[in-house]
CSV table of C-alpha atoms in Angstrom, one decimal:
chain,number,residue,atom,x,y,z
A,1,MET,CA,39.2,17.4,3.4
A,2,THR,CA,41.3,17.1,6.6
A,3,ASP,CA,44.3,14.9,6.6
A,4,THR,CA,42.3,12.1,8.4
A,5,LEU,CA,38.7,11.0,8.2
A,6,THR,CA,38.5,9.2,11.5
A,7,PRO,CA,35.1,9.5,13.4
A,8,SER,CA,34.4,12.9,14.9
A,9,THR,CA,35.2,13.3,18.6
A,10,THR,CA,32.7,16.1,18.9
A,11,PRO,CA,30.5,15.8,22.1
A,12,SER,CA,27.1,14.0,21.6
A,13,THR,CA,25.3,17.2,22.7
A,14,SER,CA,25.4,20.6,20.8
A,15,ALA,CA,23.9,24.0,20.8
A,16,ALA,CA,20.5,24.6,19.1
A,17,PRO,CA,21.0,24.9,15.3
A,18,VAL,CA,21.2,28.4,13.8
A,19,TYR,CA,18.9,28.8,10.8
A,20,THR,CA,19.4,31.3,8.0
A,21,VAL,CA,15.7,31.3,7.2
A,22,PRO,CA,13.1,31.9,10.0
A,23,GLN,CA,11.3,28.5,10.7
A,24,GLU,CA,7.9,29.5,10.1
A,25,ARG,CA,5.3,29.3,7.3
A,26,LYS,CA,4.5,32.6,5.5
A,27,ILE,CA,2.4,33.1,2.4
A,28,VAL,CA,2.6,36.6,0.8
A,29,THR,CA,1.2,35.8,-2.7
A,30,ALA,CA,-1.2,33.6,-4.3
A,31,ILE,CA,0.1,30.0,-4.8
A,32,PRO,CA,1.8,29.8,-7.3
A,33,GLY,CA,3.0,33.4,-7.2
A,34,PRO,CA,3.7,35.6,-10.3
A,35,ARG,CA,7.4,34.7,-10.4
A,36,SER,CA,6.7,31.0,-10.2
A,37,LYS,CA,4.1,31.4,-13.0
A,38,GLU,CA,6.8,33.0,-15.3
A,39,LEU,CA,9.2,30.1,-14.6
A,40,GLN,CA,6.4,27.6,-15.3
A,41,GLN,CA,6.0,29.0,-18.7
A,42,ARG,CA,9.7,28.7,-19.4
A,43,ARG,CA,9.7,25.3,-18.1
A,44,LEU,CA,6.8,24.2,-20.5
A,45,ALA,CA,9.0,25.3,-23.4
A,46,VAL,CA,12.1,23.2,-22.6
A,47,VAL,CA,11.5,20.5,-19.9
A,48,SER,CA,10.0,17.2,-20.9
A,49,GLY,CA,6.4,16.8,-20.0
A,50,GLY,CA,7.3,13.4,-18.6
A,51,VAL,CA,8.8,15.3,-15.6
A,52,ALA,CA,6.1,16.2,-13.3
A,53,SER,CA,6.1,18.4,-10.2
A,54,ALA,CA,3.7,18.1,-7.2
A,55,LEU,CA,3.5,21.8,-6.8
A,56,PRO,CA,4.6,24.4,-9.4
A,57,VAL,CA,6.3,26.8,-7.0
A,58,TYR,CA,10.0,27.4,-7.7
A,59,ILE,CA,12.4,27.3,-4.8
A,60,LYS,CA,15.2,29.8,-4.3
A,61,LYS,CA,16.3,28.8,-0.9
A,62,ALA,CA,15.8,26.1,1.7
A,63,ASN,CA,17.0,25.8,5.3
A,64,GLY,CA,16.0,23.6,8.1
A,65,ALA,CA,12.4,22.5,7.5
A,66,ILE,CA,11.4,25.4,5.4
A,67,LEU,CA,11.3,26.1,1.6
A,68,VAL,CA,11.4,29.6,0.3
A,69,ASP,CA,10.0,30.1,-3.3
A,70,VAL,CA,10.9,32.8,-5.8
A,71,ASP,CA,8.0,34.9,-4.5
A,72,ASP,CA,9.2,34.8,-1.0
A,73,ASN,CA,6.5,32.4,0.3
A,74,GLN,CA,7.7,30.0,3.0
A,75,PHE,CA,6.4,26.4,3.1
A,76,ILE,CA,6.7,23.9,5.9
A,77,ASP,CA,8.4,21.0,4.1
A,78,LEU,CA,6.9,17.7,5.2
A,79,GLY,CA,8.5,15.8,2.2
A,80,ALA,CA,12.1,16.6,2.4
A,81,GLY,CA,12.6,16.0,-1.2
A,82,ILE,CA,11.0,12.6,-0.7
A,83,GLY,CA,13.1,11.7,2.2
A,84,VAL,CA,16.4,13.2,1.1
A,85,THR,CA,17.1,16.2,3.3
A,86,THR,CA,16.7,14.0,6.5
A,87,ILE,CA,18.9,16.1,8.7
A,88,GLY,CA,17.5,19.4,7.4
A,89,HIS,CA,18.0,21.6,4.2
A,90,THR,CA,21.4,23.2,3.9
A,91,ASP,CA,22.7,21.6,7.1
A,92,THR,CA,25.8,23.7,8.0
A,93,SER,CA,28.0,20.7,8.6
A,94,VAL,CA,27.1,19.1,5.2
A,95,VAL,CA,27.6,22.4,3.3
A,96,ALA,CA,30.9,23.0,5.0
A,97,ALA,CA,32.1,19.4,4.1
A,98,ALA,CA,31.1,19.6,0.5
A,99,VAL,CA,32.6,23.1,0.0
A,100,GLU,CA,35.9,22.0,1.6
A,101,GLN,CA,36.0,19.0,-0.6
A,102,THR,CA,35.5,21.0,-3.8
A,103,GLN,CA,38.5,22.9,-3.0
A,104,ASP,CA,40.6,19.7,-2.8
A,105,PHE,CA,39.4,17.8,-5.7
A,106,ILE,CA,35.9,17.2,-7.3
A,107,HIS,CA,36.5,14.0,-9.3
A,108,THR,CA,39.0,11.5,-10.1
A,109,LEU,CA,36.9,8.3,-10.5
A,110,PHE,CA,37.4,5.7,-7.7
A,111,THR,CA,38.1,2.9,-10.1
A,112,ILE,CA,41.0,4.9,-11.6
A,113,THR,CA,42.5,6.6,-8.7
A,114,PRO,CA,40.8,6.0,-5.3
A,115,TYR,CA,40.5,8.3,-2.4
A,116,GLU,CA,39.9,8.0,1.3
A,117,GLU,CA,36.4,9.6,1.3
A,118,TYR,CA,34.9,6.6,-0.4
A,119,VAL,CA,36.5,4.2,1.9
A,120,ARG,CA,35.3,6.1,5.0
A,121,VAL,CA,31.7,6.0,3.8
A,122,CYS,CA,32.0,2.2,3.3
A,123,GLU,CA,33.3,1.9,6.8
A,124,LEU,CA,30.5,3.9,8.2
A,125,LEU,CA,28.0,1.8,6.3
A,126,ALA,CA,29.6,-1.4,7.6
A,127,GLU,CA,29.3,0.0,11.2
A,128,HIS,CA,25.6,1.2,11.0
A,129,THR,CA,23.7,-1.3,8.8
A,130,PRO,CA,22.2,-4.3,10.6
A,131,GLY,CA,24.3,-7.3,11.3
A,132,ASP,CA,27.6,-8.0,13.1
A,133,PHE,CA,29.3,-10.0,10.3
A,134,ALA,CA,31.9,-8.7,7.8
A,135,LYS,CA,30.3,-6.4,5.3
A,136,LYS,CA,31.4,-4.5,2.2
A,137,SER,CA,29.8,-1.8,-0.1
A,138,VAL,CA,29.7,-0.4,-3.5
A,139,LEU,CA,28.8,3.2,-4.0
A,140,ILE,CA,26.6,4.5,-6.8
A,141,ASN,CA,24.5,7.5,-7.7
A,142,SER,CA,20.8,6.9,-7.0
A,143,GLY,CA,18.2,4.6,-5.5
A,144,ALA,CA,17.2,2.8,-8.7
A,145,GLU,CA,20.9,2.2,-9.4
A,146,ALA,CA,21.3,0.6,-6.0
A,147,VAL,CA,18.3,-1.7,-6.7
A,148,GLU,CA,19.8,-2.6,-10.1
A,149,ASN,CA,23.2,-3.4,-8.5
A,150,GLY,CA,21.7,-5.3,-5.6
A,151,VAL,CA,19.9,-7.6,-8.1
A,152,LYS,CA,23.0,-7.9,-10.2
A,153,ILE,CA,25.1,-8.9,-7.2
A,154,ALA,CA,22.5,-11.4,-6.0
A,155,ARG,CA,22.3,-13.0,-9.5
A,156,LYS,CA,26.1,-13.3,-9.6
A,157,HIS,CA,26.4,-14.8,-6.2
A,158,THR,CA,23.6,-17.3,-6.7
A,159,GLY,CA,23.9,-18.1,-10.4
A,160,ARG,CA,20.1,-17.7,-10.5
A,161,ARG,CA,17.9,-15.5,-12.6
A,162,ALA,CA,14.5,-14.7,-10.9
A,163,VAL,CA,13.8,-11.6,-8.9
A,164,ALA,CA,10.9,-11.5,-6.4
A,165,VAL,CA,9.3,-8.3,-4.9
A,166,LEU,CA,6.2,-7.6,-2.9
A,167,ASP,CA,2.8,-6.1,-3.8
A,168,HIS,CA,2.5,-2.3,-3.4
A,169,ALA,CA,6.3,-2.0,-3.9
A,170,TYR,CA,8.1,0.8,-5.5
A,171,HIS,CA,11.8,0.5,-6.6
A,172,GLY,CA,12.4,3.0,-9.4
A,173,ARG,CA,12.0,4.1,-12.9
A,174,THR,CA,14.8,2.3,-14.8
A,175,VAL,CA,14.1,-0.7,-17.2
A,176,LEU,CA,14.5,-3.2,-14.5
A,177,THR,CA,13.0,-1.3,-11.5
A,178,MET,CA,9.8,-0.3,-13.3
A,179,ALA,CA,9.1,-4.0,-13.8
A,180,MET,CA,9.6,-4.4,-10.0
A,181,ASN,CA,7.0,-1.8,-9.1
A,182,TYR,CA,3.4,-2.7,-8.2
A,183,LYS,CA,1.8,0.2,-10.1
A,184,ALA,CA,2.1,0.5,-13.8
A,185,MET,CA,0.9,4.0,-14.1
A,186,PRO,CA,2.8,6.3,-14.4
A,187,TYR,CA,6.0,4.4,-14.0
A,188,ALA,CA,5.8,1.7,-16.6
A,189,THR,CA,2.8,2.3,-18.9
A,190,GLY,CA,3.9,2.5,-22.5
A,191,TYR,CA,7.5,1.8,-21.8
A,192,GLY,CA,7.5,-1.9,-22.4
A,193,PRO,CA,8.5,-4.7,-23.0
A,194,LEU,CA,9.4,-4.9,-19.4
A,195,ALA,CA,12.3,-6.9,-17.9
A,196,SER,CA,11.5,-10.5,-17.5
A,197,ASP,CA,11.9,-12.9,-14.5
A,198,VAL,CA,10.4,-10.5,-12.1
A,199,TYR,CA,7.6,-11.9,-9.8
A,200,HIS,CA,5.2,-10.0,-7.5
A,201,ALA,CA,4.4,-11.9,-4.3
A,202,PRO,CA,1.7,-10.9,-1.9
A,203,SER,CA,2.7,-8.7,1.0
A,204,SER,CA,1.7,-8.1,4.6
A,205,TYR,CA,-0.8,-5.2,4.8
A,206,PRO,CA,-2.4,-5.6,8.3
A,207,TYR,CA,-4.9,-2.9,7.9
A,208,HIS,CA,-6.5,-4.6,5.0
A,209,ASP,CA,-5.6,-8.3,5.2
A,210,GLY,CA,-5.8,-8.8,9.0
A,211,LEU,CA,-3.1,-11.5,8.9
A,212,SER,CA,-0.5,-12.2,11.5
A,213,GLY,CA,3.2,-12.0,10.4
A,214,ALA,CA,3.4,-15.8,10.4
A,215,ASP,CA,0.3,-16.2,8.2
A,216,ALA,CA,1.2,-13.4,5.9
A,217,ALA,CA,4.8,-14.9,5.5
A,218,ALA,CA,3.3,-18.3,4.7
A,219,ARG,CA,1.2,-16.8,2.0
A,220,THR,CA,4.2,-15.0,0.5
A,221,ILE,CA,6.3,-18.1,0.7
A,222,ALA,CA,3.6,-20.3,-0.9
A,223,TYR,CA,3.6,-18.0,-3.9
A,224,LEU,CA,7.5,-18.0,-4.1
A,225,GLU,CA,7.5,-21.8,-4.0
A,226,LYS,CA,4.7,-22.5,-6.3
A,227,VAL,CA,5.1,-19.6,-8.9
A,228,VAL,CA,8.8,-18.9,-9.0
A,229,GLY,CA,10.5,-21.9,-7.5
A,230,PRO,CA,13.4,-21.4,-4.9
A,231,THR,CA,16.0,-23.1,-7.1
A,232,ASP,CA,15.5,-20.3,-9.7
A,233,LEU,CA,15.2,-17.3,-7.3
A,234,ALA,CA,18.2,-15.1,-6.9
A,235,CYS,CA,16.7,-12.5,-4.5
A,236,LEU,CA,13.7,-11.2,-2.7
A,237,VAL,CA,13.8,-7.3,-2.6
A,238,VAL,CA,11.6,-5.7,0.0
A,239,GLU,CA,11.1,-2.3,1.6
A,240,PRO,CA,10.9,-2.6,5.3
A,241,ILE,CA,8.3,0.2,5.3
A,242,GLN,CA,6.9,0.6,1.8
A,243,GLY,CA,7.2,4.1,0.6
A,244,GLU,CA,5.2,4.8,-2.5
A,245,GLY,CA,2.9,2.0,-1.6
A,246,GLY,CA,1.7,4.1,1.5
A,247,PHE,CA,4.1,3.4,4.4
A,248,MET,CA,2.7,0.0,5.0
A,249,VAL,CA,4.3,-1.6,8.2
A,250,PRO,CA,4.2,-5.4,8.1
A,251,ALA,CA,2.8,-7.5,10.8
A,252,GLU,CA,5.3,-8.6,13.6
A,253,GLY,CA,7.5,-11.5,12.5
A,254,TYR,CA,6.8,-11.2,8.8
A,255,PHE,CA,10.4,-10.4,7.7
A,256,ASN,CA,12.1,-12.8,10.0
A,257,ALA,CA,10.1,-15.6,8.7
A,258,LEU,CA,10.9,-14.6,5.1
A,259,GLN,CA,14.6,-14.3,6.0
A,260,THR,CA,14.6,-17.8,7.5
A,261,TRP,CA,13.0,-19.2,4.4
A,262,CYS,CA,15.5,-17.3,2.1
A,263,THR,CA,18.5,-18.4,4.1
A,264,ALA,CA,17.4,-22.1,4.0
A,265,ASN,CA,16.9,-21.9,0.2
A,266,GLY,CA,20.1,-19.9,-0.7
A,267,VAL,CA,18.0,-16.8,-1.7
A,268,VAL,CA,19.6,-13.4,-1.2
A,269,MET,CA,17.1,-11.1,0.9
A,270,ILE,CA,17.6,-7.5,0.1
A,271,ALA,CA,16.3,-4.6,2.2
A,272,ASP,CA,15.4,-1.6,0.0
A,273,GLU,CA,16.1,1.1,2.8
A,274,ILE,CA,16.3,3.9,0.2
A,275,GLN,CA,13.5,5.9,1.8
A,276,SER,CA,13.4,4.4,5.3
A,277,GLY,CA,17.2,4.3,6.1
A,278,MET,CA,19.6,6.9,7.5
A,279,ALA,CA,18.0,7.6,10.9
A,280,ARG,CA,14.6,8.5,9.4
A,281,THR,CA,12.6,6.0,11.5
A,282,GLY,CA,14.3,6.5,14.8
A,283,LYS,CA,16.9,3.8,13.9
A,284,TYR,CA,19.7,4.0,11.5
A,285,TYR,CA,17.8,1.4,9.3
A,286,ALA,CA,14.1,0.6,9.5
A,287,SER,CA,15.0,-3.2,9.5
A,288,GLU,CA,16.1,-2.9,13.0
A,289,HIS,CA,12.6,-2.2,14.1
A,290,PHE,CA,11.7,-5.7,13.2
A,291,GLY,CA,14.8,-7.5,14.6
A,292,TRP,CA,15.6,-8.3,11.1
A,293,THR,CA,19.1,-8.6,9.5
A,294,PRO,CA,19.0,-8.6,5.8
A,295,ASP,CA,21.7,-10.1,3.4
A,296,LEU,CA,22.1,-6.8,1.5
A,297,VAL,CA,21.0,-3.2,2.3
A,298,LEU,CA,20.3,-0.5,-0.2
A,299,THR,CA,20.9,3.1,0.8
A,300,ALA,CA,20.3,6.4,-1.0
A,301,LYS,CA,18.2,9.5,-0.5
A,302,GLY,CA,19.2,10.7,3.0
A,303,ILE,CA,22.8,9.5,3.0
A,304,ALA,CA,24.5,12.7,1.8
A,305,GLY,CA,22.1,15.4,2.8
A,306,GLY,CA,20.9,16.2,-0.7
A,307,MET,CA,24.1,15.3,-2.7
A,308,PRO,CA,23.7,12.3,-5.1
A,309,LEU,CA,25.0,9.1,-3.5
A,310,ALA,CA,23.7,5.5,-3.0
A,311,ALA,CA,25.1,2.2,-1.8
A,312,VAL,CA,24.7,-1.5,-1.7
A,313,THR,CA,26.1,-2.9,1.5
A,314,GLY,CA,26.1,-6.5,2.6
A,315,ARG,CA,27.7,-9.8,3.6
A,316,ALA,CA,31.3,-9.7,2.3
A,317,GLU,CA,31.0,-13.1,0.7
A,318,ILE,CA,28.1,-11.9,-1.4
A,319,MET,CA,29.6,-8.5,-2.3
A,320,ASP,CA,32.8,-10.2,-3.3
A,321,SER,CA,31.0,-12.5,-5.8
A,322,SER,CA,31.5,-9.9,-8.6
A,323,GLN,CA,34.7,-10.0,-10.7
A,324,PRO,CA,37.0,-7.0,-10.6
A,325,GLY,CA,35.4,-4.3,-12.8
A,326,GLY,CA,32.0,-5.7,-12.6
A,327,LEU,CA,30.8,-3.0,-10.2
A,328,GLY,CA,31.3,0.8,-10.3
A,329,GLY,CA,30.5,3.8,-12.5
A,330,THR,CA,31.9,7.2,-13.5
A,331,PHE,CA,30.2,9.2,-10.8
A,332,GLY,CA,29.6,6.5,-8.2
A,333,GLY,CA,31.0,7.5,-4.8
A,334,ASN,CA,31.8,11.0,-6.0
A,335,PRO,CA,34.3,12.7,-3.4
A,336,VAL,CA,32.0,15.7,-2.8
A,337,SER,CA,29.1,13.4,-2.1
A,338,CYS,CA,31.1,11.2,0.0
A,339,ALA,CA,32.3,14.2,2.1
A,340,ALA,CA,28.7,15.2,2.6
A,341,ALA,CA,27.7,11.7,3.6
A,342,ILE,CA,30.4,11.6,6.3
A,343,ALA,CA,29.0,14.8,7.7
A,344,VAL,CA,25.6,13.3,7.7
A,345,PHE,CA,26.8,10.3,9.7
A,346,GLU,CA,28.7,12.5,12.1
A,347,SER,CA,25.6,14.8,12.6
A,348,ILE,CA,23.3,11.9,13.3
A,349,GLN,CA,25.7,10.9,16.1
A,350,ARG,CA,26.7,14.2,17.4
A,351,ASN,CA,23.1,15.6,17.5
A,352,ASP,CA,21.4,12.4,18.6
A,353,LEU,CA,19.1,12.4,15.6
A,354,LEU,CA,17.7,9.0,16.2
A,355,ALA,CA,15.9,10.6,19.2
A,356,GLU,CA,14.6,13.3,17.0
A,357,GLY,CA,12.9,10.7,14.8
A,358,VAL,CA,11.3,9.3,18.0
A,359,ARG,CA,10.2,12.8,18.9
A,360,ILE,CA,8.6,13.5,15.5
A,361,GLU,CA,6.8,10.2,15.6
A,362,ASN,CA,5.3,11.0,19.1
A,363,THR,CA,4.3,14.5,17.9
A,364,LEU,CA,2.6,13.3,14.7
A,365,ARG,CA,0.8,10.4,16.3
A,366,ALA,CA,-0.6,12.5,19.0
A,367,GLY,CA,-1.8,15.2,16.5
A,368,LEU,CA,-3.0,12.8,14.0
A,369,GLY,CA,-4.7,10.6,16.7
A,370,ALA,CA,-6.7,13.7,17.7
A,371,LEU,CA,-7.7,14.3,14.1
A,372,LYS,CA,-8.8,10.8,13.7
A,373,GLU,CA,-11.1,11.2,16.6
A,374,LYS,CA,-12.7,14.2,14.8
A,375,HIS,CA,-12.7,12.9,11.2
A,376,ASP,CA,-13.8,9.3,10.4
A,377,ILE,CA,-12.2,9.5,7.0
A,378,ILE,CA,-8.8,8.8,8.6
A,379,GLY,CA,-8.7,5.0,8.6
A,380,GLU,CA,-5.3,4.2,10.0
A,381,ILE,CA,-2.2,6.0,11.2
A,382,ARG,CA,0.9,4.0,10.7
A,383,GLY,CA,4.7,4.2,10.2
A,384,ARG,CA,7.9,4.8,12.4
A,385,GLY,CA,9.8,7.8,13.3
A,386,ALA,CA,9.7,10.7,10.7
A,387,MET,CA,8.0,8.3,8.3
A,388,ILE,CA,4.3,8.5,9.2
A,389,ALA,CA,1.2,8.2,7.0
A,390,ILE,CA,-2.5,8.3,7.3
A,391,GLU,CA,-4.8,6.2,5.0
A,392,LEU,CA,-8.0,8.0,4.2
A,393,VAL,CA,-11.3,6.1,3.5
A,394,GLN,CA,-14.8,6.9,2.5
A,395,PRO,CA,-16.9,8.1,5.5
A,396,GLY,CA,-18.2,5.3,7.7
A,397,THR,CA,-16.0,2.5,6.1
A,398,GLY,CA,-13.0,2.7,8.4
A,399,ASP,CA,-14.0,-0.4,10.2
A,400,THR,CA,-15.8,-2.2,7.3
A,401,THR,CA,-14.8,-2.0,3.6
A,402,LYS,CA,-12.1,0.6,4.1
A,403,ALA,CA,-12.9,2.1,0.8
A,404,PRO,CA,-10.2,4.2,-0.6
A,405,ASN,CA,-10.7,8.1,-0.5
A,406,ALA,CA,-8.3,9.4,-3.1
A,407,ALA,CA,-10.3,12.5,-3.8
A,408,ALA,CA,-10.0,13.6,-0.2
A,409,VAL,CA,-6.2,13.1,-0.3
A,410,SER,CA,-5.9,15.3,-3.4
A,411,SER,CA,-8.1,18.0,-1.9
A,412,ILE,CA,-6.2,18.1,1.5
A,413,ALA,CA,-2.8,18.3,-0.3
A,414,ALA,CA,-4.0,21.1,-2.6
A,415,TYR,CA,-5.5,23.1,0.3
A,416,ALA,CA,-2.4,22.7,2.4
A,417,ALA,CA,-0.2,23.9,-0.4
A,418,GLN,CA,-2.2,27.2,-0.6
A,419,GLN,CA,-1.6,27.6,3.2
A,420,GLY,CA,2.1,26.9,3.0
A,421,VAL,CA,2.3,23.3,3.9
A,422,LEU,CA,4.0,20.8,1.4
A,423,LEU,CA,2.4,17.4,1.8
A,424,LEU,CA,3.2,14.2,-0.2
A,425,THR,CA,0.6,11.8,-1.3
A,426,ALA,CA,1.0,8.0,-1.7
A,427,GLY,CA,-0.7,4.7,-1.8
A,428,THR,CA,-1.6,2.1,-4.5
A,429,TYR,CA,-5.0,3.6,-4.7
A,430,GLY,CA,-3.8,7.3,-4.1
A,431,ASN,CA,-5.6,7.5,-0.6
A,432,VAL,CA,-2.6,8.0,1.6
A,433,LEU,CA,-1.0,11.2,3.0
A,434,ARG,CA,2.6,10.7,4.0
A,435,PHE,CA,4.6,12.7,6.4
A,436,LEU,CA,8.3,12.6,5.6
A,437,PRO,CA,9.8,15.8,7.3
A,438,SER,CA,13.3,16.4,8.0
A,439,LEU,CA,14.6,15.7,11.6
A,440,ALA,CA,15.2,19.3,11.9
A,441,VAL,CA,11.4,20.0,11.9
A,442,SER,CA,10.2,21.5,15.3
A,443,ASP,CA,7.1,20.4,17.2
A,444,ALA,CA,5.7,24.0,16.7
A,445,LEU,CA,6.0,23.5,12.8
A,446,LEU,CA,4.4,20.0,13.0
A,447,ASN,CA,1.5,21.3,15.1
A,448,ASP,CA,1.0,24.3,12.8
A,449,ALA,CA,0.9,21.9,9.8
A,450,LEU,CA,-1.6,19.6,11.6
A,451,SER,CA,-3.9,22.6,12.2
A,452,VAL,CA,-3.8,23.3,8.4
A,453,ILE,CA,-4.7,19.6,7.7
A,454,ASP,CA,-7.6,19.8,10.2
A,455,ASP,CA,-9.0,22.8,8.5
A,456,ALA,CA,-8.5,21.1,5.1
A,457,ILE,CA,-10.5,18.0,6.3
A,458,ALA,CA,-13.2,20.2,7.7
A,459,ALA,CA,-13.5,22.0,4.4
A,460,LEU,CA,-14.1,18.9,2.4
């Protein structure tokens, strides 16, 4: 790295990015192609069957918003590694920062001999997470590890045991986090006994419950008071926009009402921004859309451009509750990942990527709105920024029972893959298509993908 890691002074505007892969979809073989089929056979012999893949094509290169497989097919990537490559695959500034850091040193372990890169990432997190109070962070490796540490810190700070989450939540696959998920299959089935003292409260799901934010919050609070008891509750962990659950956006005022109740009862309210944070929604953190300031914020996925890094950031007095040595880990805050994260923060600022999130939302909402007019299986369009979803329902039920249509979701995703568009599915009932592209995706690519989805729905 350079001698100093002070914020970049690069102007806020820059030339158009230069891509090493043409930003277009191109299918030259059957999907999967012959080389991918060969690799799939090798995989079956040595990779655990518990590790699933949405699409068995094997990637050899990625750039911008395009994936290139080993058979030279090019896919429009509307998943970004489930929200990881937010600023684009192999972004030049991230690659350069990581390479430069590997030439200085790759690992020392911050808890043995610290380094400036870790400190700089924590400074950037303090600057960009919601809230104007003193904040501190701990850096770790993954989203699930961030959730585990957030819970651990909240329990230490409050001296309480219980953890509350919301219906339709997803928080990870570790022993604690699989107990925090709403869906058992495939995340928890057969892996019990699950962690105790985890409680699932009703959430705000306006498309289905029709409740105002105040009424939905009252329902959640009633559950917490009657089933858990505030004097035993250490923390309430929520996703501002639920990811795996189907990109549910709560009713206005829901989170602020919960935060008021948590503060009054000494409960730590934690925003799991692992999928929704780092400029994905047109704000640095999705919490900002709701005017909500959490006590702790969890960051992962998009923070380091594809390098493994996560963080817990929050009020200094809560973060300092842990005794020295109580937090940390061998690879947490690895210097190469930290260098990449610094480059991501600088790219967001330099290239005005918050505005790109807004652009992507506008393009997707316009295109999906047109599709909704044509196809009555689209029940709702929801989300923020480059985190948009459509919930599919049975024909004729969009204004009545809103019956889930998981079969249509599976068929559309399979059709799109054959045409060179990678789509992610989601939803408690498997009836949601989620759009999670990088901020590098162009309107032309989005509209091309939407035309494929139009054809896929028409072919049902």
